[in-house]
Tab-separated table of C-alpha atoms and ligand atoms in Angstrom:
chain	number	residue	atom	x	y	z
U	1	MET	CA	0.000	0.000	0.000
U	2	GLN	CA	2.855	2.409	0.699
U	3	GLY	CA	4.778	1.719	-2.517
U	4	ASN	CA	5.830	4.731	-4.547
U	5	GLY	CA	3.629	4.065	-7.525
U	6	GLU	CA	0.377	3.384	-5.693
U	7	LEU	CA	-2.610	4.826	-7.507
U	8	ILE	CA	-5.198	6.998	-5.821
U	9	LEU	CA	-8.505	7.826	-7.462
U	10	ALA	CA	-9.744	11.147	-6.078
U	11	ILE	CA	-13.053	12.962	-6.388
U	12	GLU	CA	-13.732	16.684	-5.845
U	13	THR	CA	-17.297	18.023	-5.690
U	14	SER	CA	-17.179	20.677	-2.956
U	15	CYS	CA	-18.503	23.553	-5.057
U	16	ASP	CA	-19.145	23.910	-8.788
U	17	GLU	CA	-16.426	21.788	-10.345
U	18	THR	CA	-16.933	18.037	-10.796
U	19	SER	CA	-13.470	16.553	-10.910
U	20	ALA	CA	-11.829	13.126	-10.783
U	21	SER	CA	-8.158	12.314	-10.978
U	22	VAL	CA	-5.772	9.390	-10.845
U	23	VAL	CA	-2.431	10.227	-9.240
U	24	ALA	CA	0.531	7.846	-8.882
U	25	GLY	CA	2.746	7.957	-5.821
U	26	GLY	CA	0.997	11.095	-4.569
U	27	ARG	CA	2.772	13.230	-7.160
U	28	THR	CA	2.419	12.114	-10.745
U	29	ILE	CA	-0.856	13.168	-12.328
U	30	LEU	CA	-2.041	10.417	-14.682
U	31	SER	CA	-5.360	12.182	-15.284
U	32	ASN	CA	-7.212	15.204	-13.912
U	33	VAL	CA	-10.666	15.646	-15.443
U	34	ILE	CA	-12.497	18.838	-14.483
U	35	SER	CA	-16.078	19.475	-15.548
U	36	SER	CA	-17.011	23.033	-14.653
U	37	GLN	CA	-20.593	24.045	-14.004
U	38	SER	CA	-19.865	27.773	-14.199
U	39	ASP	CA	-22.051	28.227	-17.299
U	40	LEU	CA	-25.043	26.831	-15.360
U	41	HIS	CA	-24.531	29.311	-12.515
U	42	ALA	CA	-23.529	32.306	-14.639
U	43	GLU	CA	-27.070	33.624	-15.119
U	44	PHE	CA	-27.527	33.714	-11.336
U	45	GLY	CA	-24.165	35.446	-10.715
U	46	GLY	CA	-23.115	32.803	-8.186
U	47	VAL	CA	-23.368	29.129	-7.295
U	48	VAL	CA	-26.925	27.816	-6.784
U	49	PRO	CA	-26.572	24.807	-4.419
U	50	GLU	CA	-29.487	22.758	-5.838
U	51	ILE	CA	-28.233	23.154	-9.403
U	52	ALA	CA	-24.688	22.304	-8.279
U	53	ALA	CA	-25.703	19.072	-6.548
U	54	ARG	CA	-27.846	17.865	-9.438
U	55	SER	CA	-25.126	18.659	-11.934
U	56	HIS	CA	-22.537	16.744	-9.836
U	57	LEU	CA	-24.904	13.761	-9.829
U	58	GLU	CA	-25.141	13.812	-13.616
U	59	ALA	CA	-21.463	14.480	-14.282
U	60	LEU	CA	-19.582	12.481	-11.672
U	61	THR	CA	-19.800	8.926	-13.030
U	62	PRO	CA	-18.755	9.915	-16.581
U	63	VAL	CA	-16.008	12.164	-15.167
U	64	ILE	CA	-14.616	9.236	-13.125
U	65	ALA	CA	-14.828	6.944	-16.159
U	66	THR	CA	-12.894	9.487	-18.239
U	67	ALA	CA	-10.288	9.887	-15.492
U	68	LEU	CA	-9.666	6.122	-15.531
U	69	VAL	CA	-9.485	5.984	-19.335
U	70	ASP	CA	-7.167	9.021	-19.519
U	71	ALA	CA	-4.889	7.396	-16.928
U	72	ASP	CA	-5.030	4.109	-18.851
U	73	VAL	CA	-6.044	2.169	-15.734
U	74	THR	CA	-9.118	0.297	-14.491
U	75	PHE	CA	-10.818	0.300	-11.079
U	76	TRP	CA	-8.812	-2.842	-10.256
U	77	ASP	CA	-5.513	-0.924	-10.457
U	78	ILE	CA	-6.590	1.609	-7.822
U	79	HIS	CA	-5.158	1.323	-4.281
U	80	ALA	CA	-7.353	3.864	-2.460
U	81	VAL	CA	-10.238	6.237	-3.168
U	82	ALA	CA	-10.405	9.796	-1.845
U	83	ALA	CA	-13.154	12.402	-1.846
U	84	THR	CA	-13.423	15.927	-0.477
U	85	LEU	CA	-15.196	15.745	2.892
U	86	GLY	CA	-15.466	19.521	3.415
U	87	PRO	CA	-15.603	22.445	3.642
U	88	GLY	CA	-18.062	23.186	0.858
U	89	LEU	CA	-21.718	22.901	-0.074
U	90	MET	CA	-23.291	19.999	1.826
U	91	SER	CA	-25.434	18.717	-1.047
U	92	SER	CA	-22.459	18.841	-3.429
U	93	LEU	CA	-20.059	17.188	-0.974
U	94	LEU	CA	-22.553	14.372	-0.409
U	95	VAL	CA	-22.485	13.370	-4.077
U	96	GLY	CA	-18.704	12.919	-4.193
U	97	VAL	CA	-18.396	11.324	-0.755
U	98	ALA	CA	-21.201	8.809	-1.409
U	99	GLU	CA	-19.683	7.766	-4.730
U	100	GLY	CA	-16.154	7.581	-3.294
U	101	LYS	CA	-17.272	5.425	-0.395
U	102	ALA	CA	-19.285	3.158	-2.698
U	103	ILE	CA	-16.277	2.578	-4.967
U	104	ALA	CA	-13.970	1.922	-1.988
U	105	ALA	CA	-16.486	-0.509	-0.450
U	106	ALA	CA	-17.042	-2.346	-3.738
U	107	LEU	CA	-13.309	-2.731	-4.359
U	108	GLY	CA	-12.445	-3.424	-0.708
U	109	ILE	CA	-9.806	-0.647	-0.642
U	110	PRO	CA	-9.281	2.268	1.800
U	111	PHE	CA	-11.396	5.433	1.642
U	112	LEU	CA	-9.991	8.832	2.545
U	113	GLY	CA	-12.096	11.885	3.316
U	114	VAL	CA	-9.950	14.894	2.487
U	115	ASN	CA	-10.107	18.465	3.782
U	116	HIS	CA	-10.471	20.754	0.746
U	117	LEU	CA	-8.215	23.413	2.294
U	118	GLU	CA	-5.461	20.901	3.036
U	119	ALA	CA	-5.805	19.644	-0.545
U	120	HIS	CA	-5.160	23.178	-1.856
U	121	LEU	CA	-1.940	23.252	0.214
U	122	TYR	CA	-0.865	19.954	-1.353
U	123	SER	CA	-1.465	21.277	-4.889
U	124	ASN	CA	2.077	22.600	-4.537
U	125	LEU	CA	3.470	19.070	-4.218
U	126	LEU	CA	2.194	17.704	-7.510
U	127	ASP	CA	4.717	17.079	-10.260
U	128	GLN	CA	4.276	19.314	-13.256
U	129	VAL	CA	5.289	18.677	-16.788
U	130	GLY	CA	6.397	22.007	-18.183
U	131	GLY	CA	4.429	24.053	-15.687
U	132	SER	CA	3.898	27.778	-16.008
U	133	ALA	CA	6.083	30.717	-15.227
U	134	PRO	CA	4.696	33.847	-13.594
U	135	PRO	CA	3.338	36.384	-16.033
U	136	GLY	CA	5.360	39.501	-16.648
U	137	PRO	CA	3.909	42.933	-15.877
U	138	ASP	CA	2.228	42.997	-19.275
U	139	GLY	CA	0.430	39.761	-18.444
U	140	ARG	CA	2.427	37.616	-20.830
U	141	ALA	CA	4.027	34.599	-19.246
U	142	GLU	CA	7.804	34.692	-19.187
U	143	ALA	CA	9.416	31.742	-20.917
U	144	GLY	CA	10.574	29.694	-17.964
U	145	GLU	CA	12.352	26.369	-17.890
U	146	PRO	CA	11.469	24.195	-14.915
U	147	ARG	CA	14.471	23.845	-12.659
U	148	THR	CA	15.657	20.333	-12.061
U	149	ASP	CA	18.190	20.761	-9.272
U	150	GLY	CA	15.607	20.350	-6.527
U	151	ARG	CA	15.835	23.921	-5.285
U	152	ALA	CA	13.747	26.898	-6.196
U	153	GLU	CA	15.484	30.084	-7.176
U	154	ALA	CA	14.571	32.827	-4.724
U	155	GLY	CA	11.419	34.547	-5.861
U	156	ARG	CA	11.024	32.498	-8.977
U	157	PRO	CA	8.126	30.068	-8.705
U	158	ARG	CA	9.036	26.432	-9.009
U	159	THR	CA	7.262	25.067	-12.004
U	160	ASP	CA	7.536	21.363	-11.311
U	161	GLY	CA	5.803	21.145	-7.932
U	162	ARG	CA	7.571	19.569	-4.966
U	163	ALA	CA	7.253	22.314	-2.422
U	164	LYS	CA	8.619	21.603	1.020
U	165	TRP	CA	7.615	22.533	4.519
U	166	PRO	CA	8.077	24.509	6.735
U	167	ALA	CA	6.573	27.382	4.841
U	168	VAL	CA	4.030	30.153	4.953
U	169	ALA	CA	1.038	29.351	2.748
U	170	LEU	CA	-1.334	31.915	1.308
U	171	LEU	CA	-4.512	29.961	0.568
U	172	ILE	CA	-6.679	32.342	-1.365
U	173	SER	CA	-9.902	31.133	-2.965
U	174	GLY	CA	-13.584	31.863	-3.401
U	175	GLY	CA	-14.436	30.641	0.077
U	176	HIS	CA	-11.252	31.259	2.068
U	177	THR	CA	-8.384	33.678	2.494
U	178	LEU	CA	-5.905	32.232	4.971
U	179	LEU	CA	-2.274	32.771	5.902
U	180	ILE	CA	-0.992	29.533	7.361
U	181	HIS	CA	2.273	28.565	8.993
U	182	VAL	CA	2.793	25.045	7.626
U	183	GLN	CA	5.164	23.504	10.149
U	184	GLY	CA	5.020	19.928	8.875
U	185	ASP	CA	2.687	17.362	7.325
U	186	GLY	CA	-0.677	17.960	8.973
U	187	ASP	CA	0.827	20.552	11.322
U	188	TYR	CA	-0.779	23.893	10.569
U	189	ALA	CA	-1.129	27.156	12.471
U	190	ILE	CA	-3.543	29.763	11.130
U	191	LEU	CA	-1.852	33.172	11.292
U	192	GLY	CA	-4.723	35.206	9.919
U	193	GLY	CA	-7.576	35.321	7.479
U	194	THR	CA	-10.339	37.460	6.129
U	195	ILE	CA	-12.717	38.978	8.626
U	196	ASP	CA	-15.471	39.287	5.997
U	197	ASP	CA	-15.406	38.424	2.274
U	198	ALA	CA	-12.858	35.966	0.905
U	199	ALA	CA	-10.643	37.515	-1.775
U	200	GLY	CA	-12.225	35.420	-4.553
U	201	GLU	CA	-15.681	36.428	-3.362
U	202	ALA	CA	-14.629	40.095	-3.585
U	203	PHE	CA	-13.314	39.527	-7.138
U	204	ASP	CA	-16.599	37.853	-8.093
U	205	LYS	CA	-18.783	40.569	-6.525
U	206	VAL	CA	-16.808	43.469	-8.027
U	207	ALA	CA	-16.869	41.731	-11.429
U	208	ARG	CA	-20.622	41.292	-11.204
U	209	PHE	CA	-21.063	44.966	-10.338
U	210	LEU	CA	-18.902	45.906	-13.326
U	211	GLY	CA	-21.088	43.747	-15.591
U	212	LEU	CA	-18.440	41.087	-16.156
U	213	ASP	CA	-19.172	37.363	-16.454
U	214	TYR	CA	-19.152	34.758	-13.659
U	215	PRO	CA	-16.767	33.641	-12.267
U	216	GLY	CA	-15.457	37.170	-11.999
U	217	GLY	CA	-11.876	36.566	-10.883
U	218	PRO	CA	-10.535	35.516	-14.284
U	219	GLU	CA	-12.567	38.301	-15.954
U	220	ILE	CA	-11.077	40.990	-13.696
U	221	ASP	CA	-7.636	39.484	-14.287
U	222	ARG	CA	-8.153	39.745	-18.060
U	223	MET	CA	-9.589	43.289	-17.915
U	224	ALA	CA	-6.811	44.408	-15.564
U	225	LEU	CA	-4.206	43.620	-18.217
U	226	ARG	CA	-5.674	46.434	-20.320
U	227	GLY	CA	-6.119	48.913	-17.469
U	228	ASP	CA	-3.968	51.227	-15.364
U	229	PRO	CA	-3.488	49.856	-11.807
U	230	GLY	CA	-2.703	53.387	-10.634
U	231	ALA	CA	-5.838	54.962	-12.170
U	232	VAL	CA	-7.880	54.927	-8.935
U	233	ARG	CA	-6.320	54.779	-5.496
U	234	PHE	CA	-8.736	52.405	-3.747
U	235	PRO	CA	-8.192	51.777	-0.018
U	236	ARG	CA	-5.698	49.096	1.072
U	237	PRO	CA	-7.780	47.557	3.878
U	238	MET	CA	-5.826	46.624	7.022
U	239	LEU	CA	-2.502	47.102	5.221
U	240	THR	CA	-0.894	49.058	8.025
U	241	GLU	CA	-2.586	47.252	10.896
U	242	PRO	CA	-0.588	44.686	12.849
U	243	GLY	CA	-1.485	41.019	12.441
U	244	PHE	CA	-2.324	38.990	9.371
U	245	ASP	CA	-6.056	39.505	8.970
U	246	VAL	CA	-7.529	41.157	5.891
U	247	SER	CA	-10.928	42.612	5.039
U	248	TYR	CA	-12.486	43.041	1.616
U	249	SER	CA	-16.035	44.276	2.065
U	250	GLY	CA	-14.908	47.916	2.436
U	251	LEU	CA	-12.805	47.725	-0.716
U	252	LYS	CA	-15.758	46.327	-2.626
U	253	THR	CA	-17.948	49.196	-1.373
U	254	ALA	CA	-15.243	51.697	-2.335
U	255	VAL	CA	-15.343	50.389	-5.924
U	256	VAL	CA	-19.150	50.672	-6.032
U	257	ASN	CA	-19.122	54.194	-4.565
U	258	HIS	CA	-16.410	55.362	-6.953
U	259	VAL	CA	-18.220	54.087	-10.044
U	260	ARG	CA	-21.562	55.576	-8.933
U	261	ARG	CA	-19.908	58.929	-8.176
U	262	GLU	CA	-18.192	59.052	-11.545
U	263	GLU	CA	-21.360	58.094	-13.389
U	264	ALA	CA	-23.409	60.663	-11.462
U	265	ALA	CA	-20.876	63.312	-12.456
U	266	GLY	CA	-21.277	62.269	-16.096
U	267	ARG	CA	-17.688	61.039	-16.387
U	268	ALA	CA	-16.865	57.931	-18.427
U	269	VAL	CA	-15.796	54.959	-16.332
U	270	SER	CA	-13.088	52.658	-17.659
U	271	VAL	CA	-13.895	49.121	-16.534
U	272	ALA	CA	-10.322	48.116	-17.344
U	273	ASP	CA	-8.904	50.840	-15.077
U	274	ILE	CA	-11.303	49.934	-12.242
U	275	ALA	CA	-10.436	46.236	-12.573
U	276	ALA	CA	-6.698	46.959	-12.604
U	277	SER	CA	-6.923	49.354	-9.643
U	278	PHE	CA	-9.063	46.963	-7.586
U	279	GLN	CA	-6.750	44.035	-8.340
U	280	GLN	CA	-3.738	46.162	-7.424
U	281	ALA	CA	-5.258	46.949	-4.001
U	282	VAL	CA	-5.874	43.243	-3.287
U	283	VAL	CA	-2.397	42.264	-4.467
U	284	GLU	CA	-0.647	44.938	-2.394
U	285	VAL	CA	-2.462	43.916	0.793
U	286	GLN	CA	-1.990	40.172	0.298
U	287	VAL	CA	1.668	40.464	-0.658
U	288	ALA	CA	2.438	42.700	2.341
U	289	LYS	CA	0.640	40.364	4.748
U	290	ALA	CA	2.331	37.279	3.275
U	291	MET	CA	5.791	38.822	3.583
U	292	ALA	CA	5.044	39.922	7.166
U	293	ALA	CA	3.953	36.343	7.931
U	294	VAL	CA	7.245	35.043	6.504
U	295	GLU	CA	9.196	37.318	8.819
U	296	HIS	CA	7.016	36.432	11.803
U	297	SER	CA	7.331	32.680	11.207
U	298	GLY	CA	11.063	32.681	10.481
U	299	VAL	CA	10.633	30.626	7.306
U	300	ASP	CA	12.128	31.285	3.886
U	301	ARG	CA	9.475	29.677	1.740
U	302	VAL	CA	6.032	30.762	0.527
U	303	LEU	CA	3.362	28.553	-1.037
U	304	LEU	CA	0.549	30.209	-2.963
U	305	CYS	CA	-2.611	28.172	-3.626
U	306	GLY	CA	-6.380	28.389	-4.157
U	307	GLY	CA	-8.342	29.766	-7.118
U	308	VAL	CA	-7.137	33.373	-6.737
U	309	ALA	CA	-3.544	32.074	-6.944
U	310	ALA	CA	-4.286	31.879	-10.694
U	311	ASN	CA	-4.350	35.695	-10.736
U	312	SER	CA	-1.537	37.065	-12.880
U	313	GLY	CA	-1.139	40.227	-10.770
U	314	LEU	CA	-0.833	38.249	-7.540
U	315	ARG	CA	1.578	35.754	-9.090
U	316	SER	CA	3.895	38.461	-10.348
U	317	GLY	CA	3.474	40.733	-7.284
U	318	LEU	CA	4.329	37.949	-4.858
U	319	GLY	CA	7.093	36.799	-7.205
U	320	ASP	CA	8.708	40.250	-7.087
U	321	ALA	CA	8.399	40.526	-3.292
U	322	CYS	CA	9.873	37.065	-2.740
U	323	ALA	CA	12.704	37.785	-5.151
U	324	ALA	CA	13.500	41.020	-3.296
U	325	GLY	CA	13.356	39.235	0.073
U	326	GLY	CA	15.347	36.136	-0.965
U	327	VAL	CA	12.345	33.901	-0.254
U	328	GLU	CA	11.486	30.751	-2.226
U	329	LEU	CA	8.068	30.881	-3.859
U	330	TYR	CA	5.996	27.948	-5.083
U	331	ILE	CA	2.875	28.424	-7.197
U	332	PRO	CA	0.987	25.670	-8.988
U	333	PRO	CA	0.067	26.237	-12.639
U	334	PRO	CA	-3.309	28.026	-12.906
U	335	GLU	CA	-5.260	24.834	-13.648
U	336	LEU	CA	-4.139	23.348	-10.314
U	337	CYS	CA	-4.965	26.551	-8.384
U	338	THR	CA	-8.703	26.287	-9.012
U	339	ASP	CA	-10.618	23.280	-7.708
U	340	ASN	CA	-9.398	19.926	-9.011
U	341	ALA	CA	-9.201	16.326	-7.812
U	342	ALA	CA	-5.444	15.875	-8.375
U	343	MET	CA	-4.714	17.977	-5.286
U	344	VAL	CA	-7.192	15.795	-3.345
U	345	ALA	CA	-5.288	12.672	-4.407
U	346	CYS	CA	-1.956	14.239	-3.452
U	347	CYS	CA	-3.267	15.111	0.008
U	348	ALA	CA	-4.846	11.650	0.398
U	349	HIS	CA	-1.485	10.059	-0.343
U	350	ALA	CA	0.060	12.031	2.527
U	351	LEU	CA	-2.821	11.003	4.814
U	352	LEU	CA	-2.221	7.338	3.956
U	353	ALA	CA	1.486	7.767	4.642
U	354	ARG	CA	0.506	9.149	8.066
U	355	GLY	CA	-1.550	5.979	8.608
U	356	THR	CA	-4.882	7.757	8.321
U	357	THR	CA	-7.962	6.333	6.613
U	358	THR	CA	-11.584	7.394	6.935
U	359	PRO	CA	-14.361	5.076	8.129
U	360	LEU	CA	-17.164	4.433	5.660
U	361	ASP	CA	-19.736	5.935	8.015
U	362	ALA	CA	-18.015	9.350	7.924
U	363	THR	CA	-20.267	12.168	6.712
U	364	PRO	CA	-19.292	15.373	4.910
U	365	ASP	CA	-18.795	18.504	6.999
U	366	PRO	CA	-19.615	21.754	5.162
U	367	ASN	CA	-17.681	23.703	7.819
U	368	LEU	CA	-14.686	21.397	8.155
U	369	ALA	CA	-11.776	23.451	9.541
U	370	LEU	CA	-8.127	23.120	8.586
U	371	VAL	CA	-7.159	23.249	12.229
U	372	PRO	CA	-9.773	21.664	14.516
U	373	PRO	CA	-10.972	24.104	17.175
U	374	ARG	CA	-9.537	23.387	20.644
U	375	ALA	CA	-11.954	21.493	22.893
A	1	KG4	O1	-10.277	27.411	-5.162
A	1	KG4	P1	-11.472	27.746	-5.999
A	1	KG4	O2	-11.566	27.120	-7.374
A	1	KG4	O3	-12.801	27.404	-5.240
A	1	KG4	C1	-12.924	27.591	-3.854
A	1	KG4	O4	-12.391	26.734	-3.103
A	1	KG4	O5	-13.474	28.649	-3.493
A	1	KG4	O6	-11.514	29.332	-6.140
A	1	KG4	C2	-12.503	29.960	-6.903
A	1	KG4	C3	-12.273	31.458	-6.858
A	1	KG4	C4	-13.380	32.254	-7.518
A	1	KG4	O7	-13.767	33.292	-6.642
A	1	KG4	C5	-12.709	32.796	-8.769
A	1	KG4	O8	-13.249	34.034	-9.206
A	1	KG4	C6	-11.292	32.946	-8.305
A	1	KG4	O9	-11.052	31.789	-7.539
A	1	KG4	N1	-10.335	33.010	-9.414
A	1	KG4	C7	-9.586	34.107	-9.688
A	1	KG4	C8	-8.850	33.811	-10.861
A	1	KG4	N2	-9.184	32.535	-11.247
A	1	KG4	C9	-10.098	32.065	-10.340
A	1	KG4	N3	-9.487	35.281	-9.044
A	1	KG4	C10	-8.649	36.205	-9.562
A	1	KG4	N4	-7.923	36.009	-10.684
A	1	KG4	C11	-7.991	34.830	-11.363
A	1	KG4	N5	-7.267	34.635	-12.465
A	2	ZN	ZN1	-11.053	25.432	-3.593
């Protein structure tokens, strides 16, 4: 069971992506099929839980079948099955967990219920073929060769996975914005987080207000490439306050107020400039807090993960700060930043190595925490 090439079949259905993946040895992605529901939710401007659950039900079995075919394996080659146990939408989690448990029971192999947040952390440990370099200031990716000497150049994201602990992780997604001191496998200390909206939620809400499509993060990212990040000086919430917490609801309101004021005054509003200026405010705050967390924790390594880690401004902003500070930076390629089952398999492999499996009567927990609250 603990051999290097053991195959894990993982399932991710916590929100609006139905994904299944086969990963060998916890690192080598043999397949990673992602079926996004975003078109179904777009007309509502956000995820509708009933639609999400029904769509997972329809998509999951074919997605798993494709993951097996793409990996060129059958159910009988699989050593363990993993599914996201939480946090997420209860009705969506249930679909993946029920199917994962059923497959594990039918095959008589271990089942692992994985914490979605921990899985995002492990996205930095997956091997990458080619990978992606951080975009330059004009948004174009720099041509970057993956390094092969096992060490990341300071400030230059590793492109072939294999991050190491201890590190500071910035987990930044649609549901969470957390700075975490990763001390070891399964050993996490939360340094700070958002006190209101998650960063991805703020991107999505601002995008919706600006009339951009759902999900808004990638749309703002794209618009920002054409805008001037210095056009509007939006507030940098909590930038100068001690600690590692951030807040985004005030920034969102500042964008709304600015646009309404400009329109009321009859001045033309450039959506590109607003997008670039909003993104710049988020990036400045997150980069400053991440670098402060590095200093506080005494580590020399940063891991970026979660859907917003796909943001070109954040990737290059954090890249510059880490380069200036002589800090190693690891960022998964964009397709492994947003929700996917490969990261679930990678995390499940580490759980197995720790001797952990999940009983088949375990139920999903929509509020599952990364660090269990003290009793
Ligand atoms: O990790 P994820 O796929 O799902 C959650 O666990 O929440 O993150 C989704 C979030 C959405 O809010 C989406 O708008 C945001 O990640 N996102 C981005 C970008 N790509 C995805 N935000 C900013 N820039 C992007 N390029
Ligand atoms: Zn996620």
